[in-house]
Amino acid sequence: FIFDNFFVYIYSCILIKVTCVTSGTSTFDQELSFCSYFMGLKKYRDIYLISPSIEKQKQTFSFSQISDNPERVQYYTGLPDAASVLFLEALLSRFDLKYHSDWTVQMMPLLDQLFLTLIKLKLNFGHEDLSIRFNCSRGTVTNIFTTIVSALYDILYVGMLENNIPSRAKNQTSLPDCFQPFPNCRIVLDCTEVSVCNTERLDTQSHLYSQYKGRTTLKALIGVAPNGVITFVSNLYGGSASDKAITADCGVLQHLQPGDMVIADKGFTIRDILPEGVSLNIPSFLTNGQFTQEEVNNNRKISCARIHVERSIQRLKLFSILHHIPHQLKKNINKILKACVLFWIVLCVYSGCYNIKTT
């Protein structure tokens, strides 16, 4: 209907003007009629063609649209409420951001740049999707995401989590019931894997291929305190790397002191690389056809304690970007992983996941 009337206006304007020209006369009424139709045409152009285009340019997804709904905030960002997002925005605003692409993003407020980054981490929307939602180019999405992730890593991870594994004494102040048999436990270790795309280079693909997952992955060591808090996260290694090789290389052992105990799964045959005075408690291997009663009891206690690290990794995987790292973000994978750990900790603080009393 709109376009029918639009073309009627065009036809009428042309017809009136042609009549004036061919007749050799231009009466006042004819010119007035032409002007009226022309103004009508301009009105239709402004209302139905230009205005929608302008409105479309104005429409963009923003944090203000969801900030008053905690459920939506948590869905899009992984954080519990608007206050936690605003806290991060205030923290970022105190620092001079060095944009990844060497040009500053000025058309989007810092809060929405943070919002875009959190959405990417939590839901792993594609860059094309985010560029449509936030009415910007894909290059701008990449520039924002890489910059904000790097800033959060530098400000929060390096300043708070790196080199900050709690001592045994500190762990004992919040020791869950299932860790009572292991009062000297300093850390519980396990590995997690993140799917990545195949590469064309066979040597690289072999390095990334995980026998356990049956596909190309990246693998990181996660350390969890007895109360369920992630206190250590390594860089990502190729999926073919063994648990022992990662443990030896990632630097976690340098934090351990004589008298500490490490709890881990059977795959962590790391007793020979532990610092002197540090003990290892892993489930017993079946050697004589069946476990002794003592081994059964010890395995049950270890399994009960290890459930903390498994639950922590499960919660960490709520950030969908850790299901599959896009190829274009491979240079920032370690910062992405550690940013997700930071947000996981914030979420746990708010939701009371710490001090879990598992019997």
Short mmCIF file of C-alpha atoms in Angstrom, two decimals:
data_model
loop_
_atom_site.label_atom_id
_atom_site.label_comp_id
_atom_site.label_asym_id
_atom_site.label_seq_id
_atom_site.Cartn_x
_atom_site.Cartn_y
_atom_site.Cartn_z
CA PHE A 1 0.00 0.00 0.00
CA ILE A 2 2.79 2.39 0.91
CA PHE A 3 4.73 1.76 -2.27
CA ASP A 4 1.54 1.86 -4.43
CA ASN A 5 0.80 5.37 -3.18
CA PHE A 6 4.44 6.30 -3.52
CA PHE A 7 4.50 5.45 -7.21
CA VAL A 8 1.10 7.12 -7.75
CA TYR A 9 2.67 10.32 -6.47
CA ILE A 10 5.59 9.98 -8.86
CA TYR A 11 3.28 9.32 -11.82
CA SER A 12 1.00 12.23 -10.94
CA CYS A 13 3.88 14.67 -10.63
CA ILE A 14 5.28 13.63 -13.99
CA LEU A 15 1.85 13.79 -15.66
CA ILE A 16 1.10 17.30 -14.40
CA LYS A 17 4.51 18.62 -15.38
CA VAL A 18 4.31 17.06 -18.86
CA THR A 19 0.87 18.62 -19.36
CA CYS A 20 2.23 22.04 -18.47
CA VAL A 21 5.16 21.68 -20.84
CA THR A 22 3.27 20.25 -23.85
CA SER A 23 0.42 22.76 -23.63
CA GLY A 24 2.85 25.62 -23.57
CA THR A 25 0.94 27.11 -20.70
CA SER A 26 1.43 26.91 -17.01
CA THR A 27 -1.59 28.06 -15.16
CA PHE A 28 -1.44 28.93 -11.53
CA ASP A 29 -3.71 26.01 -10.69
CA GLN A 30 -1.51 23.56 -12.62
CA GLU A 31 1.66 24.75 -10.91
CA LEU A 32 -0.09 24.69 -7.56
CA SER A 33 -1.27 21.15 -8.25
CA PHE A 34 2.26 20.14 -9.22
CA CYS A 35 3.70 21.70 -6.06
CA SER A 36 1.10 19.97 -3.91
CA TYR A 37 1.89 16.60 -5.42
CA PHE A 38 5.61 17.24 -5.15
CA MET A 39 5.30 18.10 -1.46
CA GLY A 40 3.26 14.96 -0.97
CA LEU A 41 5.99 12.96 -2.65
CA LYS A 42 8.59 14.53 -0.36
CA LYS A 43 6.43 13.72 2.65
CA TYR A 44 6.17 10.07 1.62
CA ARG A 45 9.90 9.97 1.07
CA ASP A 46 10.59 11.41 4.52
CA ILE A 47 8.05 9.25 6.35
CA TYR A 48 8.38 5.89 4.63
CA LEU A 49 11.90 5.84 3.22
CA ILE A 50 14.25 8.12 5.14
CA SER A 51 12.73 7.96 8.64
CA PRO A 52 12.81 4.14 8.92
CA SER A 53 16.43 4.18 7.79
CA ILE A 54 17.32 6.72 10.47
CA GLU A 55 15.41 4.79 13.12
CA LYS A 56 17.15 1.58 12.12
CA GLN A 57 20.49 3.28 12.59
CA LYS A 58 19.42 4.40 16.05
CA GLN A 59 18.30 0.93 17.12
CA THR A 60 21.05 -0.93 18.94
CA PHE A 61 21.28 -3.46 21.74
CA SER A 62 22.48 -1.92 24.99
CA PHE A 63 22.94 -2.83 28.62
CA SER A 64 20.27 -0.33 29.68
CA GLN A 65 17.63 -2.52 28.02
CA ILE A 66 18.23 -5.42 30.42
CA SER A 67 19.87 -3.82 33.47
CA ASP A 68 16.70 -3.88 35.58
CA ASN A 69 16.20 -7.63 35.05
CA PRO A 70 18.72 -9.79 37.00
CA GLU A 71 17.72 -12.95 35.14
CA ARG A 72 18.50 -11.36 31.78
CA VAL A 73 21.72 -9.86 33.11
CA GLN A 74 22.88 -13.30 34.21
CA TYR A 75 21.73 -14.88 30.94
CA TYR A 76 23.64 -12.44 28.75
CA THR A 77 26.70 -11.79 30.90
CA GLY A 78 27.15 -14.68 33.33
CA LEU A 79 27.25 -12.14 36.16
CA PRO A 80 24.55 -12.05 38.85
CA ASP A 81 23.18 -8.52 38.50
CA ALA A 82 23.68 -5.06 37.06
CA ALA A 83 25.77 -3.93 40.03
CA SER A 84 28.56 -6.39 39.22
CA VAL A 85 28.64 -5.24 35.59
CA LEU A 86 28.68 -1.57 36.65
CA PHE A 87 31.52 -2.33 39.06
CA LEU A 88 33.62 -3.75 36.22
CA GLU A 89 32.75 -0.75 34.04
CA ALA A 90 33.84 1.64 36.80
CA LEU A 91 37.07 -0.31 37.19
CA LEU A 92 37.81 -0.20 33.46
CA SER A 93 37.06 3.53 33.30
CA ARG A 94 39.98 4.23 35.64
CA PHE A 95 42.50 2.90 33.13
CA ASP A 96 43.66 4.16 29.76
CA LEU A 97 42.54 1.42 27.38
CA LYS A 98 44.97 0.51 24.60
CA TYR A 99 42.74 -0.59 21.75
CA HIS A 100 43.84 -3.69 19.89
CA SER A 101 43.38 -2.21 16.41
CA ASP A 102 45.14 1.08 17.25
CA TRP A 103 41.96 3.10 16.87
CA THR A 104 39.63 4.10 19.68
CA VAL A 105 35.97 3.07 19.65
CA GLN A 106 34.07 6.30 20.29
CA MET A 107 30.61 5.51 18.95
CA MET A 108 29.79 3.05 21.75
CA PRO A 109 29.83 3.77 25.52
CA LEU A 110 32.34 1.83 27.60
CA LEU A 111 29.49 0.09 29.44
CA ASP A 112 28.12 -1.34 26.20
CA GLN A 113 31.61 -2.32 25.06
CA LEU A 114 31.91 -4.33 28.28
CA PHE A 115 28.40 -5.70 27.70
CA LEU A 116 29.36 -6.86 24.19
CA THR A 117 32.45 -8.59 25.58
CA LEU A 118 30.50 -10.36 28.30
CA ILE A 119 27.92 -11.57 25.79
CA LYS A 120 30.69 -13.01 23.64
CA LEU A 121 32.20 -14.84 26.62
CA LYS A 122 28.89 -16.09 28.00
CA LEU A 123 26.96 -16.98 24.83
CA ASN A 124 29.71 -17.02 22.17
CA PHE A 125 27.60 -15.20 19.58
CA GLY A 126 29.35 -14.78 16.24
CA HIS A 127 30.96 -11.47 15.36
CA GLU A 128 28.42 -10.93 12.57
CA ASP A 129 25.59 -11.43 15.07
CA LEU A 130 27.12 -8.97 17.52
CA SER A 131 27.77 -6.42 14.79
CA ILE A 132 24.06 -6.48 13.91
CA ARG A 133 22.92 -6.29 17.54
CA PHE A 134 25.19 -3.37 18.37
CA ASN A 135 24.92 -1.67 14.96
CA CYS A 136 28.64 -1.66 14.24
CA SER A 137 31.13 -3.38 11.94
CA ARG A 138 32.70 -6.78 12.56
CA GLY A 139 36.06 -5.05 12.84
CA THR A 140 34.68 -2.93 15.66
CA VAL A 141 33.42 -6.06 17.44
CA THR A 142 36.87 -7.64 17.22
CA ASN A 143 38.56 -4.43 18.38
CA ILE A 144 36.23 -4.09 21.38
CA PHE A 145 36.32 -7.73 22.46
CA THR A 146 40.09 -8.12 22.23
CA THR A 147 40.70 -4.82 24.01
CA ILE A 148 38.29 -5.39 26.91
CA VAL A 149 39.39 -9.00 27.50
CA SER A 150 43.04 -7.92 27.57
CA ALA A 151 42.25 -5.07 29.97
CA LEU A 152 40.31 -7.31 32.35
CA TYR A 153 43.13 -9.85 32.26
CA ASP A 154 45.76 -7.22 33.08
CA ILE A 155 43.70 -5.48 35.76
CA LEU A 156 42.06 -8.41 37.50
CA TYR A 157 43.85 -11.68 36.76
CA VAL A 158 47.43 -10.46 36.97
CA GLY A 159 46.57 -8.30 39.96
CA MET A 160 44.35 -10.73 41.88
CA LEU A 161 44.52 -14.38 40.90
CA GLU A 162 48.00 -14.91 39.51
CA ASN A 163 50.44 -16.28 42.12
CA ASN A 164 47.77 -16.27 44.80
CA ILE A 165 47.09 -19.88 45.87
CA PRO A 166 45.77 -19.89 49.47
CA SER A 167 47.93 -21.52 52.14
CA ARG A 168 46.95 -24.65 54.07
CA ALA A 169 46.14 -22.54 57.10
CA LYS A 170 43.78 -20.38 55.06
CA ASN A 171 42.12 -23.43 53.50
CA GLN A 172 41.47 -24.91 56.93
CA THR A 173 39.31 -21.92 57.88
CA SER A 174 36.68 -23.05 55.35
CA LEU A 175 37.27 -26.78 55.07
CA PRO A 176 34.20 -28.76 53.89
CA ASP A 177 33.23 -31.93 55.71
CA CYS A 178 34.45 -34.19 52.89
CA PHE A 179 37.95 -32.75 53.29
CA GLN A 180 38.22 -33.53 56.99
CA PRO A 181 40.25 -36.70 56.17
CA PHE A 182 42.65 -34.47 54.19
CA PRO A 183 43.35 -31.43 56.40
CA ASN A 184 46.68 -30.76 54.67
CA CYS A 185 45.16 -30.52 51.20
CA ARG A 186 46.44 -27.39 49.49
CA ILE A 187 44.90 -27.86 46.06
CA VAL A 188 42.85 -30.28 43.95
CA LEU A 189 44.05 -30.62 40.36
CA ASP A 190 42.26 -31.59 37.16
CA CYS A 191 42.43 -30.70 33.48
CA THR A 192 39.74 -29.32 31.19
CA GLU A 193 39.69 -29.25 27.40
CA VAL A 194 38.34 -26.68 24.94
CA SER A 195 37.42 -27.58 21.37
CA VAL A 196 39.22 -25.77 18.54
CA CYS A 197 39.04 -25.93 14.74
CA ASN A 198 41.23 -28.31 12.76
CA THR A 199 44.28 -26.83 11.10
CA GLU A 200 45.74 -27.52 7.67
CA ARG A 201 49.19 -28.27 9.07
CA LEU A 202 49.47 -31.94 10.03
CA ASP A 203 52.10 -31.36 12.71
CA THR A 204 49.91 -28.78 14.44
CA GLN A 205 46.83 -30.97 14.15
CA SER A 206 48.72 -33.87 15.73
CA HIS A 207 49.78 -31.59 18.58
CA LEU A 208 46.18 -30.53 19.17
CA TYR A 209 44.51 -33.93 18.81
CA SER A 210 43.11 -35.28 22.07
CA GLN A 211 42.82 -39.05 22.35
CA TYR A 212 40.40 -38.59 25.26
CA LYS A 213 38.02 -36.26 23.36
CA GLY A 214 38.65 -37.70 19.91
CA ARG A 215 39.09 -34.26 18.31
CA THR A 216 41.42 -31.26 18.28
CA THR A 217 41.38 -29.43 21.60
CA LEU A 218 43.32 -27.15 23.88
CA LYS A 219 43.93 -28.28 27.44
CA ALA A 220 44.43 -26.38 30.70
CA LEU A 221 45.19 -27.35 34.28
CA ILE A 222 42.67 -26.12 36.85
CA GLY A 223 43.48 -25.95 40.56
CA VAL A 224 40.68 -25.73 43.10
CA ALA A 225 40.87 -25.05 46.84
CA PRO A 226 38.99 -27.40 49.21
CA ASN A 227 36.13 -24.88 49.51
CA GLY A 228 35.50 -25.02 45.75
CA VAL A 229 37.26 -21.83 44.66
CA ILE A 230 39.39 -21.91 41.50
CA THR A 231 42.79 -20.72 42.69
CA PHE A 232 44.99 -21.67 39.74
CA VAL A 233 44.53 -21.86 35.98
CA SER A 234 47.33 -22.63 33.56
CA ASN A 235 47.79 -21.49 30.00
CA LEU A 236 46.24 -23.71 27.33
CA TYR A 237 48.31 -26.53 25.83
CA GLY A 238 47.74 -28.78 22.84
CA GLY A 239 45.18 -31.51 23.48
CA SER A 240 47.83 -34.22 23.10
CA ALA A 241 49.75 -32.99 26.16
CA SER A 242 49.58 -35.28 29.19
CA ASP A 243 48.36 -34.18 32.61
CA LYS A 244 51.85 -34.76 33.98
CA ALA A 245 53.56 -32.71 31.28
CA ILE A 246 51.22 -29.76 31.83
CA THR A 247 51.64 -29.95 35.61
CA ALA A 248 55.42 -29.93 35.27
CA ASP A 249 55.46 -26.98 32.86
CA CYS A 250 52.67 -24.65 34.01
CA GLY A 251 54.26 -23.41 37.25
CA VAL A 252 51.76 -24.71 39.79
CA LEU A 253 54.40 -26.80 41.59
CA GLN A 254 56.46 -23.76 42.57
CA HIS A 255 53.63 -22.62 44.85
CA LEU A 256 53.65 -25.80 46.95
CA GLN A 257 55.36 -26.03 50.34
CA PRO A 258 56.58 -28.99 52.44
CA GLY A 259 53.61 -30.53 54.23
CA ASP A 260 51.13 -29.69 51.46
CA MET A 261 48.94 -32.40 49.95
CA VAL A 262 47.74 -32.50 46.33
CA ILE A 263 44.59 -34.44 45.44
CA ALA A 264 44.09 -35.47 41.82
CA ASP A 265 42.75 -38.14 39.47
CA LYS A 266 44.57 -41.32 38.43
CA GLY A 267 46.00 -39.62 35.35
CA PHE A 268 48.18 -37.38 37.51
CA THR A 269 51.14 -39.69 38.04
CA ILE A 270 53.17 -36.74 39.27
CA ARG A 271 54.63 -38.06 42.52
CA ASP A 272 58.15 -38.01 41.12
CA ILE A 273 58.00 -34.33 40.10
CA LEU A 274 56.44 -32.92 43.28
CA PRO A 275 58.65 -30.70 45.48
CA GLU A 276 60.23 -32.42 48.45
CA GLY A 277 57.83 -32.81 51.36
CA VAL A 278 54.68 -32.49 49.20
CA SER A 279 52.40 -35.55 49.15
CA LEU A 280 50.04 -36.81 46.43
CA ASN A 281 46.71 -38.50 47.06
CA ILE A 282 45.15 -40.14 44.00
CA PRO A 283 42.80 -43.15 43.69
CA SER A 284 44.50 -46.52 44.00
CA PHE A 285 45.31 -48.54 40.88
CA LEU A 286 43.91 -52.07 40.63
CA THR A 287 46.92 -54.36 40.89
CA ASN A 288 45.89 -57.63 42.57
CA GLY A 289 42.52 -58.38 40.98
CA GLN A 290 40.51 -56.43 43.55
CA PHE A 291 40.87 -53.47 45.88
CA THR A 292 41.45 -53.94 49.57
CA GLN A 293 38.86 -52.49 51.92
CA GLU A 294 41.30 -49.74 52.85
CA GLU A 295 41.78 -48.85 49.18
CA VAL A 296 38.02 -48.81 48.60
CA ASN A 297 37.49 -46.46 51.53
CA ASN A 298 40.33 -44.18 50.44
CA ASN A 299 39.08 -44.08 46.83
CA ARG A 300 35.61 -43.15 48.05
CA LYS A 301 36.98 -40.30 50.17
CA ILE A 302 39.10 -38.99 47.30
CA SER A 303 36.15 -39.14 44.89
CA CYS A 304 34.01 -37.22 47.35
CA ALA A 305 36.69 -34.54 47.63
CA ARG A 306 37.41 -34.37 43.89
CA ILE A 307 33.80 -33.60 43.09
CA HIS A 308 34.62 -29.97 43.95
CA VAL A 309 36.97 -29.53 41.03
CA GLU A 310 34.54 -31.28 38.70
CA ARG A 311 31.70 -28.98 39.76
CA SER A 312 33.92 -25.93 39.39
CA ILE A 313 34.84 -26.91 35.83
CA GLN A 314 31.17 -27.54 35.04
CA ARG A 315 30.28 -24.04 36.25
CA LEU A 316 33.18 -22.58 34.28
CA LYS A 317 31.78 -24.16 31.12
CA LEU A 318 28.64 -22.04 31.57
CA PHE A 319 30.68 -19.55 29.55
CA SER A 320 29.91 -20.94 26.12
CA ILE A 321 33.07 -19.57 24.52
CA LEU A 322 34.90 -22.36 26.39
CA HIS A 323 32.93 -24.95 24.43
CA HIS A 324 34.66 -23.90 21.23
CA ILE A 325 37.25 -21.17 20.73
CA PRO A 326 36.73 -19.44 17.34
CA HIS A 327 39.73 -19.45 15.03
CA GLN A 328 40.00 -15.65 14.91
CA LEU A 329 40.50 -15.48 18.69
CA LYS A 330 43.33 -18.02 18.94
CA LYS A 331 45.90 -15.34 19.83
CA ASN A 332 43.92 -14.41 22.94
CA ILE A 333 42.82 -17.85 24.14
CA ASN A 334 44.72 -17.74 27.43
CA LYS A 335 43.33 -14.33 28.35
CA ILE A 336 39.83 -15.49 27.40
CA LEU A 337 40.09 -18.57 29.64
CA LYS A 338 41.35 -16.55 32.59
CA ALA A 339 38.74 -13.83 32.11
CA CYS A 340 36.06 -16.54 32.32
CA VAL A 341 37.64 -17.80 35.55
CA LEU A 342 37.47 -14.29 37.00
CA PHE A 343 33.79 -13.93 36.15
CA TRP A 344 33.15 -17.42 37.52
CA ILE A 345 34.65 -16.30 40.84
CA VAL A 346 32.47 -13.17 40.88
CA LEU A 347 29.40 -15.31 40.22
CA CYS A 348 30.35 -17.70 43.03
CA VAL A 349 30.88 -14.85 45.48
CA TYR A 350 27.40 -13.51 44.77
CA SER A 351 25.63 -16.87 44.71
CA GLY A 352 27.37 -18.29 47.78
CA CYS A 353 29.06 -21.22 46.05
CA TYR A 354 32.02 -21.02 48.43
CA ASN A 355 32.27 -22.97 51.64
CA ILE A 356 30.43 -25.96 50.20
CA LYS A 357 29.64 -28.52 52.89
CA THR A 358 29.63 -31.80 51.00
CA THR A 359 29.45 -34.88 53.18
#
